[in-house]
């Protein structure tokens, strides 16, 4: 005949809700996602002092950026060494002049939401030189705006124009009137050093999309295909004499396309990482005390 009241307590901590009602404690699992945005400012011709502790040499920029990000304050940036062809983690944050043509990326935490983004050359007051040639008709775009230059109407003429060092993206439209096809381009900094060339890091398509030649374009274009169809472009002759040996002749993934749209991001290469903290508490059963049954016996009659 006893009457009982069961106490129910519901608490919430760090995105986890606990319910202690009933014989089993129920746990609602929630995942808290924390995104960290780090901006990497690129500086040409400089290096950062001091190697970071532990492993500090990596083969590519993305892997080095992830390692530097995870190392926290122990890594102030990345320096590319042309001699070893390695991306090295550095403790220093102040750029120093390099005599060997090193390049550095300085890490700066800007916000707690977003991904990792690499920003291109930080010298926004200087101008770069863009050289483009294609078979046959060339149309050049800089940050989404069409630019005019001499030499865009012939397959054997080089189009040269000045672009700001802060340029985010360049786009090249090439129309082939028949026969061989291909696009070649390179970008030089203010010192005459080649910093970008046409290769398979470009993206090409046979159809334009809105904003395809501007920075921040998110279309899923295929990487450019390196072609050897245009034989004269492979030789160091004519208007393209003296271009970088690293340049490639690119096109879409098929030679049947009469028009190719190719683009290159100069200032942005995105790597997204997530720092996820997850806490899991398994269900815990609460042991119940065994009930004690009360047995009522009939009264015993006294014997006479």
Short mmCIF file of C-alpha atoms in Angstrom, two decimals:
data_model
loop_
_atom_site.label_atom_id
_atom_site.label_comp_id
_atom_site.label_asym_id
_atom_site.label_seq_id
_atom_site.Cartn_x
_atom_site.Cartn_y
_atom_site.Cartn_z
CA UNK A 1 0.00 0.00 0.00
CA UNK A 2 2.99 2.30 -0.30
CA UNK A 3 2.90 5.39 -2.55
CA UNK A 4 6.10 6.50 -4.37
CA UNK A 5 7.16 9.59 -6.32
CA UNK A 6 9.90 9.20 -8.95
CA UNK A 7 12.24 12.17 -9.35
CA UNK A 8 13.04 13.19 -12.96
CA UNK A 9 16.10 15.37 -13.63
CA UNK A 10 16.91 16.71 -17.11
CA UNK A 11 20.19 18.59 -17.60
CA UNK A 12 22.05 19.86 -20.66
CA UNK A 13 25.81 20.35 -20.90
CA UNK A 14 27.87 21.12 -24.01
CA UNK A 15 25.21 19.97 -26.43
CA UNK A 16 24.48 16.74 -24.53
CA UNK A 17 21.09 16.19 -22.93
CA UNK A 18 20.64 13.70 -20.14
CA UNK A 19 17.34 12.22 -19.08
CA UNK A 20 17.42 10.27 -15.84
CA UNK A 21 13.82 9.23 -15.88
CA UNK A 22 12.96 5.55 -15.66
CA UNK A 23 15.26 2.64 -15.04
CA UNK A 24 17.60 3.56 -17.95
CA UNK A 25 19.47 6.81 -18.33
CA UNK A 26 18.91 8.02 -21.89
CA UNK A 27 21.62 10.05 -23.57
CA UNK A 28 20.95 12.14 -26.66
CA UNK A 29 24.18 12.37 -28.66
CA UNK A 30 24.90 15.63 -30.40
CA UNK A 31 27.99 16.51 -32.41
CA UNK A 32 29.44 19.99 -32.07
CA UNK A 33 31.32 21.08 -35.21
CA UNK A 34 33.88 23.85 -34.86
CA UNK A 35 35.27 25.26 -38.08
CA UNK A 36 38.47 27.27 -38.02
CA UNK A 37 39.40 29.63 -40.85
CA UNK A 38 43.08 30.35 -41.44
CA UNK A 39 44.32 32.80 -44.07
CA UNK A 40 47.70 32.19 -45.66
CA UNK A 41 49.32 35.30 -47.16
CA UNK A 42 51.80 34.42 -49.91
CA UNK A 43 55.04 36.42 -50.20
CA UNK A 44 57.50 35.82 -53.03
CA UNK A 45 61.27 36.08 -52.56
CA UNK A 46 61.20 35.79 -48.77
CA UNK A 47 61.67 33.12 -46.11
CA UNK A 48 60.58 32.58 -42.50
CA UNK A 49 63.18 31.92 -39.81
CA UNK A 50 63.56 28.70 -37.83
CA UNK A 51 62.21 25.23 -38.57
CA UNK A 52 59.22 24.05 -36.60
CA UNK A 53 59.81 21.20 -34.17
CA UNK A 54 59.22 17.66 -35.34
CA UNK A 55 58.68 16.78 -38.97
CA UNK A 56 58.94 19.98 -40.99
CA UNK A 57 59.42 18.99 -44.66
CA UNK A 58 56.51 18.08 -46.94
CA UNK A 59 56.12 17.40 -50.65
CA UNK A 60 53.09 19.61 -51.33
CA UNK A 61 51.54 22.77 -49.99
CA UNK A 62 48.22 21.31 -48.86
CA UNK A 63 49.82 18.67 -46.66
CA UNK A 64 52.17 21.24 -45.15
CA UNK A 65 49.25 23.60 -44.47
CA UNK A 66 47.31 20.92 -42.61
CA UNK A 67 50.36 20.03 -40.52
CA UNK A 68 51.06 23.68 -39.71
CA UNK A 69 47.43 24.23 -38.77
CA UNK A 70 47.43 21.28 -36.36
CA UNK A 71 50.71 22.43 -34.77
CA UNK A 72 49.12 25.64 -33.53
CA UNK A 73 51.48 28.31 -32.20
CA UNK A 74 54.49 26.13 -32.92
CA UNK A 75 54.16 26.92 -36.64
CA UNK A 76 54.00 30.47 -37.94
CA UNK A 77 54.02 29.69 -41.64
CA UNK A 78 55.44 27.73 -44.58
CA UNK A 79 58.53 28.36 -46.72
CA UNK A 80 59.18 26.63 -50.04
CA UNK A 81 62.83 25.73 -50.64
CA UNK A 82 63.69 25.57 -54.37
CA UNK A 83 66.87 23.55 -53.72
CA UNK A 84 65.19 20.69 -51.87
CA UNK A 85 61.80 21.28 -53.56
CA UNK A 86 60.13 20.89 -50.16
CA UNK A 87 57.54 22.90 -48.27
CA UNK A 88 58.97 23.47 -44.79
CA UNK A 89 57.20 24.47 -41.58
CA UNK A 90 58.72 27.54 -39.92
CA UNK A 91 58.36 29.09 -36.48
CA UNK A 92 58.96 32.67 -37.58
CA UNK A 93 56.23 35.01 -38.78
CA UNK A 94 58.32 37.91 -40.10
CA UNK A 95 59.36 37.59 -43.77
CA UNK A 96 63.05 38.03 -44.61
CA UNK A 97 64.59 38.56 -48.02
CA UNK A 98 65.76 35.40 -49.75
CA UNK A 99 68.65 35.13 -52.20
CA UNK A 100 67.54 31.74 -53.49
CA UNK A 101 64.03 32.65 -54.64
CA UNK A 102 62.13 31.12 -51.73
CA UNK A 103 58.40 31.64 -51.25
CA UNK A 104 56.55 31.84 -47.95
CA UNK A 105 52.99 31.63 -46.64
CA UNK A 106 52.31 33.35 -43.30
CA UNK A 107 49.53 31.86 -41.17
CA UNK A 108 46.89 34.20 -39.78
CA UNK A 109 43.81 33.06 -37.87
CA UNK A 110 40.93 35.27 -38.98
CA UNK A 111 37.72 33.63 -37.76
CA UNK A 112 36.40 30.48 -36.16
CA UNK A 113 34.07 29.58 -39.04
CA UNK A 114 34.97 28.43 -42.52
CA UNK A 115 37.81 26.52 -44.14
CA UNK A 116 41.44 26.98 -45.04
CA UNK A 117 42.13 29.30 -47.92
CA UNK A 118 45.40 30.24 -49.58
CA UNK A 119 45.68 33.80 -50.79
CA UNK A 120 48.08 34.61 -53.59
CA UNK A 121 50.82 37.21 -53.80
CA UNK A 122 50.30 39.97 -51.26
CA UNK A 123 51.89 42.79 -53.30
CA UNK A 124 48.71 44.46 -54.51
CA UNK A 125 50.41 47.68 -55.69
CA UNK A 126 52.55 46.02 -58.35
CA UNK A 127 51.62 44.73 -61.78
CA UNK A 128 52.14 41.36 -63.41
CA UNK A 129 52.51 40.50 -67.08
CA UNK A 130 50.10 38.04 -68.67
CA UNK A 131 51.04 36.36 -71.95
CA UNK A 132 48.48 34.28 -73.85
CA UNK A 133 48.49 32.55 -77.22
CA UNK A 134 45.97 30.11 -78.69
CA UNK A 135 44.98 28.50 -81.94
CA UNK A 136 43.04 30.40 -83.31
CA UNK A 137 41.03 33.31 -81.75
CA UNK A 138 41.75 34.40 -78.16
CA UNK A 139 39.51 36.23 -75.70
CA UNK A 140 41.06 37.17 -72.34
CA UNK A 141 39.26 37.80 -69.06
CA UNK A 142 40.78 39.17 -65.84
CA UNK A 143 38.64 38.80 -62.72
CA UNK A 144 35.59 38.29 -64.92
CA UNK A 145 36.17 41.38 -67.08
CA UNK A 146 37.07 41.15 -70.74
CA UNK A 147 40.44 42.67 -71.66
CA UNK A 148 41.64 43.64 -75.11
CA UNK A 149 45.18 43.22 -76.38
CA UNK A 150 47.00 43.00 -79.69
CA UNK A 151 47.71 39.53 -81.06
CA UNK A 152 44.44 37.80 -80.18
CA UNK A 153 43.30 37.18 -83.78
CA UNK A 154 46.16 34.98 -85.01
CA UNK A 155 47.37 31.57 -83.83
CA UNK A 156 51.04 32.61 -84.11
CA UNK A 157 50.79 35.97 -82.32
CA UNK A 158 51.31 36.47 -78.59
CA UNK A 159 48.86 38.64 -76.63
CA UNK A 160 50.57 40.53 -73.79
CA UNK A 161 48.93 42.75 -71.19
CA UNK A 162 49.50 44.06 -67.67
CA UNK A 163 47.31 42.82 -64.81
CA UNK A 164 47.24 43.85 -61.12
CA UNK A 165 49.21 41.70 -58.69
CA UNK A 166 45.97 41.35 -56.72
CA UNK A 167 44.27 39.51 -59.61
CA UNK A 168 42.25 36.56 -58.33
CA UNK A 169 41.50 34.69 -61.54
CA UNK A 170 42.15 34.76 -65.25
CA UNK A 171 40.09 33.18 -68.01
CA UNK A 172 40.91 32.37 -71.62
CA UNK A 173 38.38 31.62 -74.32
CA UNK A 174 39.84 30.04 -77.45
CA UNK A 175 37.97 29.35 -80.67
CA UNK A 176 39.47 26.89 -83.09
CA UNK A 177 38.63 27.46 -86.74
CA UNK A 178 39.86 24.02 -87.71
CA UNK A 179 43.06 22.02 -87.62
CA UNK A 180 45.41 22.01 -84.60
CA UNK A 181 44.25 23.49 -81.31
CA UNK A 182 45.71 24.52 -77.96
CA UNK A 183 46.18 27.26 -75.36
CA UNK A 184 49.43 28.47 -73.82
CA UNK A 185 49.82 31.17 -71.15
CA UNK A 186 52.13 32.36 -68.41
CA UNK A 187 52.20 35.09 -65.75
CA UNK A 188 55.35 36.99 -64.73
CA UNK A 189 55.79 39.07 -61.61
CA UNK A 190 57.32 42.55 -61.55
CA UNK A 191 60.85 41.08 -61.51
CA UNK A 192 60.23 38.99 -64.64
CA UNK A 193 59.97 35.69 -62.78
CA UNK A 194 57.38 33.25 -64.13
CA UNK A 195 54.93 32.41 -61.33
CA UNK A 196 52.07 30.73 -63.23
CA UNK A 197 51.94 28.68 -66.43
CA UNK A 198 49.31 26.65 -68.23
CA UNK A 199 49.24 23.07 -66.96
CA UNK A 200 46.76 20.56 -65.58
CA UNK A 201 46.04 22.80 -62.55
CA UNK A 202 43.84 24.88 -64.86
CA UNK A 203 40.20 23.96 -65.41
CA UNK A 204 38.56 23.79 -68.82
CA UNK A 205 35.09 23.30 -70.26
CA UNK A 206 33.40 23.50 -73.64
CA UNK A 207 30.53 25.57 -72.21
CA UNK A 208 30.76 28.80 -70.20
CA UNK A 209 28.96 29.25 -66.90
CA UNK A 210 28.00 32.39 -65.07
CA UNK A 211 31.08 33.89 -63.40
CA UNK A 212 33.43 31.28 -64.86
CA UNK A 213 36.28 33.79 -65.35
CA UNK A 214 35.93 35.51 -61.97
CA UNK A 215 37.41 34.65 -58.60
CA UNK A 216 35.45 32.38 -56.29
CA UNK A 217 33.91 30.36 -59.13
CA UNK A 218 32.54 27.09 -57.76
CA UNK A 219 31.64 25.25 -60.92
CA UNK A 220 32.74 21.63 -61.19
CA UNK A 221 34.98 21.91 -64.21
CA UNK A 222 37.40 19.17 -65.18
CA UNK A 223 41.16 19.70 -65.00
CA UNK A 224 42.70 20.84 -68.26
CA UNK A 225 44.03 18.18 -70.61
CA UNK A 226 47.64 18.56 -71.70
CA UNK A 227 47.80 18.09 -75.47
CA UNK A 228 50.56 17.74 -78.06
CA UNK A 229 48.25 18.42 -80.98
CA UNK A 230 49.75 21.84 -81.79
CA UNK A 231 53.32 20.80 -82.71
CA UNK A 232 54.82 24.29 -83.26
CA UNK A 233 53.82 25.30 -79.71
CA UNK A 234 56.06 22.55 -78.36
CA UNK A 235 59.16 24.15 -79.91
CA UNK A 236 60.97 27.24 -78.67
CA UNK A 237 60.32 29.32 -81.77
CA UNK A 238 58.24 32.23 -83.00
CA UNK A 239 56.35 34.61 -80.73
CA UNK A 240 56.47 32.13 -77.86
CA UNK A 241 60.27 31.90 -77.86
CA UNK A 242 61.57 32.35 -74.32
CA UNK A 243 58.44 31.16 -72.53
CA UNK A 244 58.92 28.97 -69.48
CA UNK A 245 59.89 25.36 -70.14
CA UNK A 246 57.26 24.31 -67.60
CA UNK A 247 54.40 25.61 -69.72
CA UNK A 248 51.98 23.12 -71.25
CA UNK A 249 49.57 23.28 -74.16
CA UNK A 250 46.09 22.70 -72.74
CA UNK A 251 42.56 22.10 -74.04
CA UNK A 252 39.35 20.41 -72.97
CA UNK A 253 39.19 16.64 -72.63
CA UNK A 254 38.31 16.16 -76.30
CA UNK A 255 39.68 17.62 -79.51
CA UNK A 256 36.20 17.69 -81.04
CA UNK A 257 35.41 20.87 -79.09
CA UNK A 258 35.76 23.91 -81.34
CA UNK A 259 35.71 26.34 -78.39
CA UNK A 260 37.49 25.94 -75.05
CA UNK A 261 36.98 27.96 -71.88
CA UNK A 262 39.92 27.64 -69.48
CA UNK A 263 40.46 29.38 -66.15
CA UNK A 264 43.02 29.62 -63.37
CA UNK A 265 42.65 30.80 -59.77
CA UNK A 266 45.69 32.87 -58.88
CA UNK A 267 44.85 33.69 -55.30
CA UNK A 268 42.64 30.95 -53.97
CA UNK A 269 43.11 27.28 -53.31
CA UNK A 270 40.75 25.88 -50.77
CA UNK A 271 41.36 23.18 -48.22
CA UNK A 272 38.61 22.56 -45.72
CA UNK A 273 39.14 21.01 -42.36
CA UNK A 274 36.79 20.42 -39.45
CA UNK A 275 37.62 20.18 -35.81
CA UNK A 276 34.91 17.93 -34.44
CA UNK A 277 34.47 17.26 -30.76
CA UNK A 278 32.19 14.39 -30.00
CA UNK A 279 31.34 13.07 -26.58
CA UNK A 280 29.53 9.79 -26.30
CA UNK A 281 28.09 8.37 -23.11
CA UNK A 282 26.71 4.91 -23.28
CA UNK A 283 23.45 3.97 -21.71
CA UNK A 284 23.86 2.94 -18.13
CA UNK A 285 21.33 0.72 -16.51
CA UNK A 286 20.29 1.59 -13.02
CA UNK A 287 20.09 -1.45 -10.80
CA UNK A 288 16.86 -1.87 -8.97
CA UNK A 289 16.66 -3.27 -5.55
CA UNK A 290 14.72 -6.51 -5.50
CA UNK A 291 11.25 -6.13 -4.12
CA UNK A 292 10.60 -7.85 -0.84
CA UNK A 293 7.30 -9.57 -0.83
CA UNK A 294 5.43 -9.44 2.41
CA UNK A 295 3.65 -12.66 3.19
CA UNK A 296 0.61 -12.30 5.39
CA UNK A 297 0.00 -15.39 7.44
CA UNK A 298 -3.34 -16.11 9.06
CA UNK A 299 -3.37 -15.73 12.82
CA UNK A 300 -2.59 -18.88 14.70
CA UNK A 301 -5.32 -20.02 16.96
CA UNK A 302 -4.16 -20.74 20.47
CA UNK A 303 -4.41 -24.36 21.42
CA UNK A 304 -6.28 -25.23 24.53
#
